[in-house]
JSON list of C-alpha atoms and ligand atoms in Angstrom, two decimals:
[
{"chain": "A", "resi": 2, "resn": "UNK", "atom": "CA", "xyz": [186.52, 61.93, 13.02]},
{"chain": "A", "resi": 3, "resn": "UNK", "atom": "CA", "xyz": [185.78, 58.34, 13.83]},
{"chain": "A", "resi": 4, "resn": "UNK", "atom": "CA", "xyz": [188.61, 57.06, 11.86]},
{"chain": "A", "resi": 5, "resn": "UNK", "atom": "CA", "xyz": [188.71, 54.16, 9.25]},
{"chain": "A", "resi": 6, "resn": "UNK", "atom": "CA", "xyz": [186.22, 51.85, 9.84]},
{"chain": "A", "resi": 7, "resn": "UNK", "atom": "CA", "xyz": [186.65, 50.00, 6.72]},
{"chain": "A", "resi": 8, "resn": "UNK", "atom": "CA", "xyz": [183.78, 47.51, 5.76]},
{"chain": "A", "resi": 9, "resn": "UNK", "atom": "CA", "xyz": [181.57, 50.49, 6.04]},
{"chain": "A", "resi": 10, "resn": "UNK", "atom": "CA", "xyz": [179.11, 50.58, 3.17]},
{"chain": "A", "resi": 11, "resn": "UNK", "atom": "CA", "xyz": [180.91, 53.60, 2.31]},
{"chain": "A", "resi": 12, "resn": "UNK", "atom": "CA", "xyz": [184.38, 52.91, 2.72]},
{"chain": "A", "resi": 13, "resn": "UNK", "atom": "CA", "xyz": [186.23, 51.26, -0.39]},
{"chain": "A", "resi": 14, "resn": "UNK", "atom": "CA", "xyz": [186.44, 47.89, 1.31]},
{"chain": "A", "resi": 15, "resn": "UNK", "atom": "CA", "xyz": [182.69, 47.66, 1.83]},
{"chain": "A", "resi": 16, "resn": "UNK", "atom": "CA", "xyz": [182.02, 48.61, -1.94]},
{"chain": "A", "resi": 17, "resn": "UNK", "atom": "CA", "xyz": [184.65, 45.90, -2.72]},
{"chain": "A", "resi": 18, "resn": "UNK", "atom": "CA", "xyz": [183.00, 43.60, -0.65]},
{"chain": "A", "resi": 19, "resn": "UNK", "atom": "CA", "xyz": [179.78, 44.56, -1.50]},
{"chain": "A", "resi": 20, "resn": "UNK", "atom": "CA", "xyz": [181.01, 43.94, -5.15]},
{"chain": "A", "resi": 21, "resn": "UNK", "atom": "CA", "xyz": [180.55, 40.26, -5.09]},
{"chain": "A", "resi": 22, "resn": "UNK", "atom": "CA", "xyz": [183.65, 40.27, -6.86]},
{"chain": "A", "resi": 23, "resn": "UNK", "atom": "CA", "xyz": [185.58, 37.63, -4.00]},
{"chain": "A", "resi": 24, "resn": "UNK", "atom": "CA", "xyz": [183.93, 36.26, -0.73]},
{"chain": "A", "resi": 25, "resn": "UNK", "atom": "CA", "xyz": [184.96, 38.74, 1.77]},
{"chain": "A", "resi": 26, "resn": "UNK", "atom": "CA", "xyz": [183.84, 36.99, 4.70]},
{"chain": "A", "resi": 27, "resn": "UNK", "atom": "CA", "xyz": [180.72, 36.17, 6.46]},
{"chain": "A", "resi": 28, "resn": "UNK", "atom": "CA", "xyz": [178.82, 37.93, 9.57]},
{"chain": "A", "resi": 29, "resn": "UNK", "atom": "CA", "xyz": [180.53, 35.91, 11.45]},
{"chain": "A", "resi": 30, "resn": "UNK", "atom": "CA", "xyz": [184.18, 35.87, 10.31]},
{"chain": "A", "resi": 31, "resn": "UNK", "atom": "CA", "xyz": [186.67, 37.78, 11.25]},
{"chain": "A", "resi": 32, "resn": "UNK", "atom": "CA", "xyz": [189.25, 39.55, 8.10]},
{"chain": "A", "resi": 33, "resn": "UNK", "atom": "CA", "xyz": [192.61, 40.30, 7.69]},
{"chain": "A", "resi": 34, "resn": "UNK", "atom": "CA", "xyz": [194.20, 42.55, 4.96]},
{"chain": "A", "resi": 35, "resn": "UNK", "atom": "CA", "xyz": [197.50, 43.11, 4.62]},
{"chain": "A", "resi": 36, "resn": "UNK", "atom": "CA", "xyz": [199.42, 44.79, 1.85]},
{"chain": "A", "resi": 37, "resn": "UNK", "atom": "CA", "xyz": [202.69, 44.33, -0.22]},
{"chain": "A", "resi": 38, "resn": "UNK", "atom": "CA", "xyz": [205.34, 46.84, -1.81]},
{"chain": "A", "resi": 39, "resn": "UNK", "atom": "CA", "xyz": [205.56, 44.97, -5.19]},
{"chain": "A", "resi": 40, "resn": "UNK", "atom": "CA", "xyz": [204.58, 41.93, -6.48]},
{"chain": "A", "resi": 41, "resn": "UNK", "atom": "CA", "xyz": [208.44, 39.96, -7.50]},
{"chain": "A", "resi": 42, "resn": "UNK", "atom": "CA", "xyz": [210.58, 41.27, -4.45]},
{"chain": "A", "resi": 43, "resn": "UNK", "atom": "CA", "xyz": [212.11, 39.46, -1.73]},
{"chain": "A", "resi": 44, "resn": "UNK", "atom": "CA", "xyz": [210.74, 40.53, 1.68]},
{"chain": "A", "resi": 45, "resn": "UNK", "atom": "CA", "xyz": [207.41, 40.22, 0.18]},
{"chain": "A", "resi": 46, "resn": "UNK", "atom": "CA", "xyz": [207.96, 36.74, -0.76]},
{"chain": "A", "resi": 47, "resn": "UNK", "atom": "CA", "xyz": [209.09, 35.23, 2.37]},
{"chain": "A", "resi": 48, "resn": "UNK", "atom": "CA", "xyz": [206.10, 37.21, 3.82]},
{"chain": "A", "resi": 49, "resn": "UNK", "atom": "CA", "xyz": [203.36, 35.80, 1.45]},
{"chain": "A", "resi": 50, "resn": "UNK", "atom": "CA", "xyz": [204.96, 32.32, 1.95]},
{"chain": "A", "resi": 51, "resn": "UNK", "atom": "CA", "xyz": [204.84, 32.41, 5.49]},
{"chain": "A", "resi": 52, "resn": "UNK", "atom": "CA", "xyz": [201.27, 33.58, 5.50]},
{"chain": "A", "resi": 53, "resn": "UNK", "atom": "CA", "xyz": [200.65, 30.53, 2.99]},
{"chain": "A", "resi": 54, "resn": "UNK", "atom": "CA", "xyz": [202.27, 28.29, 5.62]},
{"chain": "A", "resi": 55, "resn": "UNK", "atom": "CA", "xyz": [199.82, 29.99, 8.71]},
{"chain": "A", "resi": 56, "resn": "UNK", "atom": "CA", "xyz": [196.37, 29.51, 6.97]},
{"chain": "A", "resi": 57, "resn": "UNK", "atom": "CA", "xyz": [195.42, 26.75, 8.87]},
{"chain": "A", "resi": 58, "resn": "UNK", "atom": "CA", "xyz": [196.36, 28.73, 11.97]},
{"chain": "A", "resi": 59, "resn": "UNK", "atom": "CA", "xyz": [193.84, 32.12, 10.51]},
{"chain": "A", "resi": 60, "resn": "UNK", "atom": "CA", "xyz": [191.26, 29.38, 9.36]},
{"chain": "A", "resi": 61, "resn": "UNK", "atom": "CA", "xyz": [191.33, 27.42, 12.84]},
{"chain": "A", "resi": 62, "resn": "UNK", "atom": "CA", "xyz": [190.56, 31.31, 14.11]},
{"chain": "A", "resi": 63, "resn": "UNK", "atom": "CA", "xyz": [187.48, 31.57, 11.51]},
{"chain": "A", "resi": 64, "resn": "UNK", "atom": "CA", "xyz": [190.14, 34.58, 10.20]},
{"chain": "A", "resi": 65, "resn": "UNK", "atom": "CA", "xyz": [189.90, 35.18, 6.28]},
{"chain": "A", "resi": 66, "resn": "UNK", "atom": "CA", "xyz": [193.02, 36.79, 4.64]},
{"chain": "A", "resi": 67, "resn": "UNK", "atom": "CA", "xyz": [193.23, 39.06, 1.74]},
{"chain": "A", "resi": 68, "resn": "UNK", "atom": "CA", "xyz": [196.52, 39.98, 0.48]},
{"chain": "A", "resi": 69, "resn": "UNK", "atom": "CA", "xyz": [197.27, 43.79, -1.62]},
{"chain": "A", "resi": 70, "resn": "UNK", "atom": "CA", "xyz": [199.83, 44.16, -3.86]},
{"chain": "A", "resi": 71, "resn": "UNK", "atom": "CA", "xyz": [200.02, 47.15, -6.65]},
{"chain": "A", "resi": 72, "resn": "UNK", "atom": "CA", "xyz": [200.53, 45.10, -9.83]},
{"chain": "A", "resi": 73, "resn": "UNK", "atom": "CA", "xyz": [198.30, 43.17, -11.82]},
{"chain": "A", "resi": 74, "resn": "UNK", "atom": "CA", "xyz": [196.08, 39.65, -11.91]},
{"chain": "A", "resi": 75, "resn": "UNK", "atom": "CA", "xyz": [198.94, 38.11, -14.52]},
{"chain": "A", "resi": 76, "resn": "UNK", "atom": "CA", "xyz": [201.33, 39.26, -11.71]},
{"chain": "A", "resi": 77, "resn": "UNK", "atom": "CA", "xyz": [200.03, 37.88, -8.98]},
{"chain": "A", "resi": 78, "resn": "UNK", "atom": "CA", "xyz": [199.17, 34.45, -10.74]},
{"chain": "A", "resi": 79, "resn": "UNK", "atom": "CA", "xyz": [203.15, 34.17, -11.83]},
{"chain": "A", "resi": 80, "resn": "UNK", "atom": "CA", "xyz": [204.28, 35.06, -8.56]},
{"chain": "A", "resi": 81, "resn": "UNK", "atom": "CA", "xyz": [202.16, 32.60, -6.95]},
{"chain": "A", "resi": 82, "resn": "UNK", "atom": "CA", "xyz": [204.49, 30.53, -8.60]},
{"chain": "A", "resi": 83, "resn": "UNK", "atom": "CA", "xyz": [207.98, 31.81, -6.88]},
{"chain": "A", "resi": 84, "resn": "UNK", "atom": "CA", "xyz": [206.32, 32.05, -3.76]},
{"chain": "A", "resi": 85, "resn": "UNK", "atom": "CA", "xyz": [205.03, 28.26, -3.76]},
{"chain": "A", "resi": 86, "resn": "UNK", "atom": "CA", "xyz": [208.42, 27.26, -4.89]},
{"chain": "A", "resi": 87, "resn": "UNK", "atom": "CA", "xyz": [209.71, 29.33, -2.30]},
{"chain": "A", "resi": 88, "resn": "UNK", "atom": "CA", "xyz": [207.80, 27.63, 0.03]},
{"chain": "A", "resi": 89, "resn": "UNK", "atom": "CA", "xyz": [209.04, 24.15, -1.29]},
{"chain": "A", "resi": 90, "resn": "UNK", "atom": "CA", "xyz": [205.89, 23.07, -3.05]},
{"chain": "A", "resi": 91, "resn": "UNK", "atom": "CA", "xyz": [204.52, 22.86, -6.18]},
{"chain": "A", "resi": 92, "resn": "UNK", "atom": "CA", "xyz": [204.82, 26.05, -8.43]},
{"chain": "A", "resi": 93, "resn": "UNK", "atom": "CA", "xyz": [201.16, 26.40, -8.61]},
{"chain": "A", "resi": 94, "resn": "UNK", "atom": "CA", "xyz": [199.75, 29.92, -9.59]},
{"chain": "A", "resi": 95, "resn": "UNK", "atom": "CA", "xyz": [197.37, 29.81, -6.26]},
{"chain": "A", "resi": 96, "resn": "UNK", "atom": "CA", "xyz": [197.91, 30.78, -2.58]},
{"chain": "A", "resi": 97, "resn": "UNK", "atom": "CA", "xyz": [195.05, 29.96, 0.37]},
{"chain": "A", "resi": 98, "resn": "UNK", "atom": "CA", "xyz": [193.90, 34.02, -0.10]},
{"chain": "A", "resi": 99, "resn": "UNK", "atom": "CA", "xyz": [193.54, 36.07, -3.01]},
{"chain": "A", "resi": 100, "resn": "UNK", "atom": "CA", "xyz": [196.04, 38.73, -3.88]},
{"chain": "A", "resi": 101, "resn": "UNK", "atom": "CA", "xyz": [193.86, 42.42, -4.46]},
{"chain": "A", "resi": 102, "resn": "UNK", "atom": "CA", "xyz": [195.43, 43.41, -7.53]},
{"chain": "A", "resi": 103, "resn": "UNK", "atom": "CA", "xyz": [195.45, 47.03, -7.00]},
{"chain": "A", "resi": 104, "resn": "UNK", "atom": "CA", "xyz": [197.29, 48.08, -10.09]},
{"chain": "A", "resi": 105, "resn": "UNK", "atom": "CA", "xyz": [196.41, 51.59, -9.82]},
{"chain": "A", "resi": 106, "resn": "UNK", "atom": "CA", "xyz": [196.74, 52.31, -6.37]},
{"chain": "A", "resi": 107, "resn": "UNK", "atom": "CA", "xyz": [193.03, 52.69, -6.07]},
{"chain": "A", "resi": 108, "resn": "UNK", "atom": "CA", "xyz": [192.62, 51.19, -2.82]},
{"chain": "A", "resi": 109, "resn": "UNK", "atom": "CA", "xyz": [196.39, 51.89, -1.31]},
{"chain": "A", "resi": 110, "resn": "UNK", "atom": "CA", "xyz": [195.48, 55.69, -1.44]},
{"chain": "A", "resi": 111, "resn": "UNK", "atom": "CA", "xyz": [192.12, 55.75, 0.12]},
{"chain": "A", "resi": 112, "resn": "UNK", "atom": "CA", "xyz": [193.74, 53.42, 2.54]},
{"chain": "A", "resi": 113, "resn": "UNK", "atom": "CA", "xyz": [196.81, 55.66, 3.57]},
{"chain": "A", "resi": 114, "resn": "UNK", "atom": "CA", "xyz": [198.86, 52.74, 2.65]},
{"chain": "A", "resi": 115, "resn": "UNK", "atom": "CA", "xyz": [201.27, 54.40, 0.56]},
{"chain": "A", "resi": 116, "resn": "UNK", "atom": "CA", "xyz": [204.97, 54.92, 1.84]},
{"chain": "A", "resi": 117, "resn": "UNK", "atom": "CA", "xyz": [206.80, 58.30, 0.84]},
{"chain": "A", "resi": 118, "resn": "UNK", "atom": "CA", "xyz": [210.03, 56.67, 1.43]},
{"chain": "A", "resi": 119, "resn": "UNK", "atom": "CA", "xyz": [209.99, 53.78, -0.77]},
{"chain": "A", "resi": 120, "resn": "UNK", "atom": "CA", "xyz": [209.67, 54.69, -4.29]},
{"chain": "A", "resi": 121, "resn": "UNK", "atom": "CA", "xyz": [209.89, 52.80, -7.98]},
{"chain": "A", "resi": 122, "resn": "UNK", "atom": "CA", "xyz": [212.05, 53.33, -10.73]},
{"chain": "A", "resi": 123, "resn": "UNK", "atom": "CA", "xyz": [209.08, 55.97, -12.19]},
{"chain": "A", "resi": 124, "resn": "UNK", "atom": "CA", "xyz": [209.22, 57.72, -8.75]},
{"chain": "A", "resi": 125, "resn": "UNK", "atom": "CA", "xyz": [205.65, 56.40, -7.70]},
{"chain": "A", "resi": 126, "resn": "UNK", "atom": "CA", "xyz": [205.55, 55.66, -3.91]},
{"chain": "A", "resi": 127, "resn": "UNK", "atom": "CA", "xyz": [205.14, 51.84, -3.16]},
{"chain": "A", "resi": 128, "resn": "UNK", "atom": "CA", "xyz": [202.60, 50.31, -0.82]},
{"chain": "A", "resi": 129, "resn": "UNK", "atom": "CA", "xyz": [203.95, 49.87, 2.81]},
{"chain": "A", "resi": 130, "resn": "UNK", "atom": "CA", "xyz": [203.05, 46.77, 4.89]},
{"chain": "A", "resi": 131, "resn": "UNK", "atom": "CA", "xyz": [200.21, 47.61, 6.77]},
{"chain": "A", "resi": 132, "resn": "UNK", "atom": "CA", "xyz": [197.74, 45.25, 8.62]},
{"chain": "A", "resi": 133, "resn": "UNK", "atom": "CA", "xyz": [194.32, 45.36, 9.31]},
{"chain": "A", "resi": 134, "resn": "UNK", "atom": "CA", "xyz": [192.21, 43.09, 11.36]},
{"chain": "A", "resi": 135, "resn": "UNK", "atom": "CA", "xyz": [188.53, 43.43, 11.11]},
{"chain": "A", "resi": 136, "resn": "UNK", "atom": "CA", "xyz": [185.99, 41.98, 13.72]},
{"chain": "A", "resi": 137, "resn": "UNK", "atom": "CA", "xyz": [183.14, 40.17, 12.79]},
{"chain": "A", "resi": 138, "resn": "UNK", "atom": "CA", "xyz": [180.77, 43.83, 13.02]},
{"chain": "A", "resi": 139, "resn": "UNK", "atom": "CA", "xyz": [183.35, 44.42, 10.09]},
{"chain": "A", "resi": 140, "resn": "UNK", "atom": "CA", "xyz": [185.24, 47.39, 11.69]},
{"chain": "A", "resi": 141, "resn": "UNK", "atom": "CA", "xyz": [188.76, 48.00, 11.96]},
{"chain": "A", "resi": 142, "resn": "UNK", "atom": "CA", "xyz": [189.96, 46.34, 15.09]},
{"chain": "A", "resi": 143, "resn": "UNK", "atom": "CA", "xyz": [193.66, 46.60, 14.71]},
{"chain": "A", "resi": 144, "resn": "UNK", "atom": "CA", "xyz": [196.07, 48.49, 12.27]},
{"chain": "A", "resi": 145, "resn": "UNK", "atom": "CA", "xyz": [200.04, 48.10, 12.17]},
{"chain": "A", "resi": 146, "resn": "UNK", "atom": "CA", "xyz": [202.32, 49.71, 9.56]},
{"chain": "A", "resi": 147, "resn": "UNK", "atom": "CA", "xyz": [205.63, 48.37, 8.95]},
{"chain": "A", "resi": 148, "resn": "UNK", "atom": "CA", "xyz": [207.72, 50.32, 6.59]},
{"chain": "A", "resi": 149, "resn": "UNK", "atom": "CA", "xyz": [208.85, 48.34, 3.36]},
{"chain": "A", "resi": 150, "resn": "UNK", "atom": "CA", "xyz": [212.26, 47.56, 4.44]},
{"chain": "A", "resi": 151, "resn": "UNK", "atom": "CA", "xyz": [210.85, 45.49, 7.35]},
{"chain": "A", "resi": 152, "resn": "UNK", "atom": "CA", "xyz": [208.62, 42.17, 6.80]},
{"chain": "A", "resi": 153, "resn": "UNK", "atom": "CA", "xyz": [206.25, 41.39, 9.39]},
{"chain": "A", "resi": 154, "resn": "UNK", "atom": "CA", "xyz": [206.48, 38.85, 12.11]},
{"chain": "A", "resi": 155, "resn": "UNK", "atom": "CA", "xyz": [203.00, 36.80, 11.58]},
{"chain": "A", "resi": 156, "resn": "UNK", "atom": "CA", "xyz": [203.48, 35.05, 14.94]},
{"chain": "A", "resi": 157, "resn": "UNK", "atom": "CA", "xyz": [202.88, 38.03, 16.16]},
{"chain": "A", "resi": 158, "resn": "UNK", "atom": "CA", "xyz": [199.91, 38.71, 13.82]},
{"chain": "A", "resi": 159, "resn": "UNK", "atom": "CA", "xyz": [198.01, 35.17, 15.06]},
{"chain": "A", "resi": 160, "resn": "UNK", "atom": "CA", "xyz": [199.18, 36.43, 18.97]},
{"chain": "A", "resi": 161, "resn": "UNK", "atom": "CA", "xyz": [197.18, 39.75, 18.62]},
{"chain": "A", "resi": 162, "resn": "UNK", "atom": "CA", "xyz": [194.41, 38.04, 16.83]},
{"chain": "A", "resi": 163, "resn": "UNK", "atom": "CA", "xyz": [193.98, 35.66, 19.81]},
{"chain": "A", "resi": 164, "resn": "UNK", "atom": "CA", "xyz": [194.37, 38.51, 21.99]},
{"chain": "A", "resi": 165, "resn": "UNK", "atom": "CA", "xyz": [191.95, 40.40, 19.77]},
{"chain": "A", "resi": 166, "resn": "UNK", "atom": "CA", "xyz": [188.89, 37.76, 19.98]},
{"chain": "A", "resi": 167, "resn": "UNK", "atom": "CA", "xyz": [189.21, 36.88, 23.44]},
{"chain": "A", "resi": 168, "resn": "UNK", "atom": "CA", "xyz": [189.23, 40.23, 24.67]},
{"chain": "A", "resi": 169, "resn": "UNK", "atom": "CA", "xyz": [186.09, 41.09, 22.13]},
{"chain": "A", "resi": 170, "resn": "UNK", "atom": "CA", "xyz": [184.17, 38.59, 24.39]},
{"chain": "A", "resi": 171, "resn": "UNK", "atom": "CA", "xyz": [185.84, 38.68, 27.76]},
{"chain": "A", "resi": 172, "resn": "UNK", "atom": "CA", "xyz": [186.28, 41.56, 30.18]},
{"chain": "A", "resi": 173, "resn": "UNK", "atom": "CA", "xyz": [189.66, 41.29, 30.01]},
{"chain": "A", "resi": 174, "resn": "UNK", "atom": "CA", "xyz": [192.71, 42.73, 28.43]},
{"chain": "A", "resi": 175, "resn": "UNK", "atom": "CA", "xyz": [195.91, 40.98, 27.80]},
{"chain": "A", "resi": 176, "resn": "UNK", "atom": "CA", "xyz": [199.34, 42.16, 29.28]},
{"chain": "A", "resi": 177, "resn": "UNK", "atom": "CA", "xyz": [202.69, 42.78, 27.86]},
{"chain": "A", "resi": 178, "resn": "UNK", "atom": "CA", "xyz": [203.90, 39.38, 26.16]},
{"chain": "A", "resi": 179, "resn": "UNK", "atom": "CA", "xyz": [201.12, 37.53, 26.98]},
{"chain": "A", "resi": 180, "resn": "UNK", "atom": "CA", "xyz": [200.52, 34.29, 24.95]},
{"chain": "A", "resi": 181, "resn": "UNK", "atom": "CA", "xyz": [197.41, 32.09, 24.99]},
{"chain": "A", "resi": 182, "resn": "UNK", "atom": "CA", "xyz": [197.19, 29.93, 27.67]},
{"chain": "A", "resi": 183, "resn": "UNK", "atom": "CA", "xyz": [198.86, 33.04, 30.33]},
{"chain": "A", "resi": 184, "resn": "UNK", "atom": "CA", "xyz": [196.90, 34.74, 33.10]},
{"chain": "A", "resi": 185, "resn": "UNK", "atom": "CA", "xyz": [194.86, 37.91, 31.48]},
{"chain": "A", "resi": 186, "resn": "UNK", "atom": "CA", "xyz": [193.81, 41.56, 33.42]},
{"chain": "A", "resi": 187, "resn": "UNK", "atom": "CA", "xyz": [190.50, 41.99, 34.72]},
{"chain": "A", "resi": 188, "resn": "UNK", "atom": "CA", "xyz": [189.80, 45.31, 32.43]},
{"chain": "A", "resi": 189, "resn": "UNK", "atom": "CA", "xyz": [189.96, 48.55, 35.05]},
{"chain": "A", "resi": 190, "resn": "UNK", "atom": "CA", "xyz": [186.09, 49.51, 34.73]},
{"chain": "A", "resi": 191, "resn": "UNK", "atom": "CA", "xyz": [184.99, 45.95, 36.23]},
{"chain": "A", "resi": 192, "resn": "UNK", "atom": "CA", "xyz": [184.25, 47.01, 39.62]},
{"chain": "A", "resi": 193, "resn": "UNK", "atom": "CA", "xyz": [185.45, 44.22, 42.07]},
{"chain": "A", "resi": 194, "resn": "UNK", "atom": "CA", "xyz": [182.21, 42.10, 43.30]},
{"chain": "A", "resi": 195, "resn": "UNK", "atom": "CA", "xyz": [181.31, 42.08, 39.33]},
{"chain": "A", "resi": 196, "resn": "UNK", "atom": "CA", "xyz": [184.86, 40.74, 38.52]},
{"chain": "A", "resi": 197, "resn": "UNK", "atom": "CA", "xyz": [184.47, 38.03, 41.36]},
{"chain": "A", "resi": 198, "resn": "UNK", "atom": "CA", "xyz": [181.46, 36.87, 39.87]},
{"chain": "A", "resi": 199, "resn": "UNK", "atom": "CA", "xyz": [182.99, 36.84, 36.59]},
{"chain": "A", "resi": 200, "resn": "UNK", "atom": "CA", "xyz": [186.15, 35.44, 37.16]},
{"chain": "A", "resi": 201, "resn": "UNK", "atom": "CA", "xyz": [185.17, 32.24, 39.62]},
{"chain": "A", "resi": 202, "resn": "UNK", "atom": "CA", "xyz": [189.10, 30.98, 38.74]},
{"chain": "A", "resi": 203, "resn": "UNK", "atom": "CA", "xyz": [189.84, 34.09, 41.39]},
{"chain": "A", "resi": 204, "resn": "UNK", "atom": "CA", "xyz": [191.42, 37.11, 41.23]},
{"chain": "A", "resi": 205, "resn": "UNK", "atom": "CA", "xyz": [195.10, 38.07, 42.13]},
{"chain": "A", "resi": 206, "resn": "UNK", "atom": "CA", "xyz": [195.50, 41.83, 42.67]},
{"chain": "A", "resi": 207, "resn": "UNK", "atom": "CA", "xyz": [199.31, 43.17, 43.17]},
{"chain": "A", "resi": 208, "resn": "UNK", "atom": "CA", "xyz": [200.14, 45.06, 46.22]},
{"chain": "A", "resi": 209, "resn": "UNK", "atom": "CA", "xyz": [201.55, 48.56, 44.66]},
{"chain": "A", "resi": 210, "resn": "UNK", "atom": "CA", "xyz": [203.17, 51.31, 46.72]},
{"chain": "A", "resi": 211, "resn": "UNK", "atom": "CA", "xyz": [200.27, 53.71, 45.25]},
{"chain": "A", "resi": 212, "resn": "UNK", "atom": "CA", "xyz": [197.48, 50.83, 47.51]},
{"chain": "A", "resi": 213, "resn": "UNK", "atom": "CA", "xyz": [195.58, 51.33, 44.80]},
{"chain": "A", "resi": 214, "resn": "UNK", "atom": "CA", "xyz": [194.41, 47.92, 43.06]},
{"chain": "A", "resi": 215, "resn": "UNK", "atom": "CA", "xyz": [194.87, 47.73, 39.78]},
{"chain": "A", "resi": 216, "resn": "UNK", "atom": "CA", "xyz": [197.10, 45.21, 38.75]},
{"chain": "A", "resi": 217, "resn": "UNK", "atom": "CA", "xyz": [194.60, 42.36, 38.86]},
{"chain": "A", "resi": 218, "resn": "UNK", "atom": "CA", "xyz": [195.02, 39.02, 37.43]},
{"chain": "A", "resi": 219, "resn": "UNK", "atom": "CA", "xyz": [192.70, 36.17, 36.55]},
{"chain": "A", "resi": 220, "resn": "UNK", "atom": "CA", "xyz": [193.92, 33.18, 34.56]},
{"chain": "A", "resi": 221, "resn": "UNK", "atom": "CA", "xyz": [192.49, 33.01, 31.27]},
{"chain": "A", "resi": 222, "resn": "UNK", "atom": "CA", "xyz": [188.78, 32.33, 30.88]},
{"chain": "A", "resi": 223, "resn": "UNK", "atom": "CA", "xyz": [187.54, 29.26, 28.49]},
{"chain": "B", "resi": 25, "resn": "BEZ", "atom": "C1", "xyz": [210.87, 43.66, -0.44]},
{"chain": "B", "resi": 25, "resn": "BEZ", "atom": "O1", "xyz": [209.75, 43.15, -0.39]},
{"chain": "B", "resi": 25, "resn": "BEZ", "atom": "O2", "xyz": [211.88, 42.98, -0.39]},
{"chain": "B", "resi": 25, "resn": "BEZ", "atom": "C2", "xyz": [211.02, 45.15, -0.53]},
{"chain": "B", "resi": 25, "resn": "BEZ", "atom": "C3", "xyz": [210.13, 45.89, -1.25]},
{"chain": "B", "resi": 25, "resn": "BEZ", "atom": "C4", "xyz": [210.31, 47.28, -1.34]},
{"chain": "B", "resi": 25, "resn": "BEZ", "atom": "C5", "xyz": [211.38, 47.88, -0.69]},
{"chain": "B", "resi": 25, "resn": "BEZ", "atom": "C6", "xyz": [212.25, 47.12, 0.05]},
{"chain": "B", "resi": 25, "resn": "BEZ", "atom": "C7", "xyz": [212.10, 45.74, 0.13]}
]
């Protein structure tokens, strides 16, 4: 099983896309989808507005958003409205991504989005915050799931997208808490006169009491 790899022609997301119905991103761009409990509740709302507030940041990162919610178009459109007041501006019934308005839980099933804990008043289960960051090949990249009772952190999100495109085109990977700008690892399989070739900044490999050198450094490359 090779897992979800969403924009597939065959997956739901490629049909959507494939649908014409909203622009769903060029070869190039990278996407993000990420979905909501409920249209009208709070968590939700200071998530939405927050993403609102980071477009720039996902647009500077040639990123497009898509939102996922499990209520309808006249939903989404009034909410819009909280979540720009929310936000401090203008009630306007627009955000900088569209909202999927996946009223019947079309996409939230074949998506495994669905969380058994968190139900509404009819007993259906709600949508849980999951994230999913596609490359520009559009396949899956990333997923997180957050349970409904805890909103995401999207400085986080833009971290592991930076983390996620530099390490698409580098031969590095990125170590605990590292933030742009921090020294990266040369990835394990580089074999060392590749890596030095690679990496003219230089290398730093830490001494370990197993002598073996794996801990190797390299600040970040442009
Ligand atoms: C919220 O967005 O606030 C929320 C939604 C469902 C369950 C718990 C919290």
């Amino acid at each position: 099983n090779r897992g979800h790899l969403l924009w597939d022609p065959a997956s739901p997301m490629g049909s959507w896309r494939e649908s014409g119905k909203r622009r769903a991103g060029s070869f190039s761009e990278w996407g993000i989808l990420f979905s909501h409990p409920r249209d009208f509740t709070p968590v939700c709302t200071t998530e939405l507005g927050r993403a609102a507030k980071l477009a720039h940041e996902f647009s500077k990162r040639n990123v497009k958003m898509i939102a996922l919610s499990i209520d309808s178009v006249q939903d989404h459109l009034s909410w819009c409205k909280d979540i720009n007041a929310y936000n401090g501006e203008q009630p306007a019934e627009k955000l900088p991504f569209p909202i999927i308005a996946d009223k019947n839980r079309e996409l939230a099933v074949k998506l495994g989005m669905l969380d058994p804990d968190e139900l509404d008043k009819d007993g259906m289960p709600l949508t849980a915050r999951v994230v999913f960051i596609f490359g520009p090949d559009k396949k899956l990249k990333l997923s997180i799931l957050y349970p409904a009772t805890t909103g995401r952190n999207f400085d986080e999100i833009l971290r592991v997208v930076d983390s996620l495109q530099l390490t698409a085109y580098k031969k590095v990977a990125t170590p605990v808490d590292w933030k742009p700008g921090d020294s990266v690892m040369v990835v394990p399989t580089l074999p060392e006169e590749e890596a030095k070739k690679l990496f003219p900044k230089g290398i730093f490999t830490k001494e370990l009491p197993s002598g073996k050198k794996y801990l190797r450094y390299t600040p970040q490359p442009e």
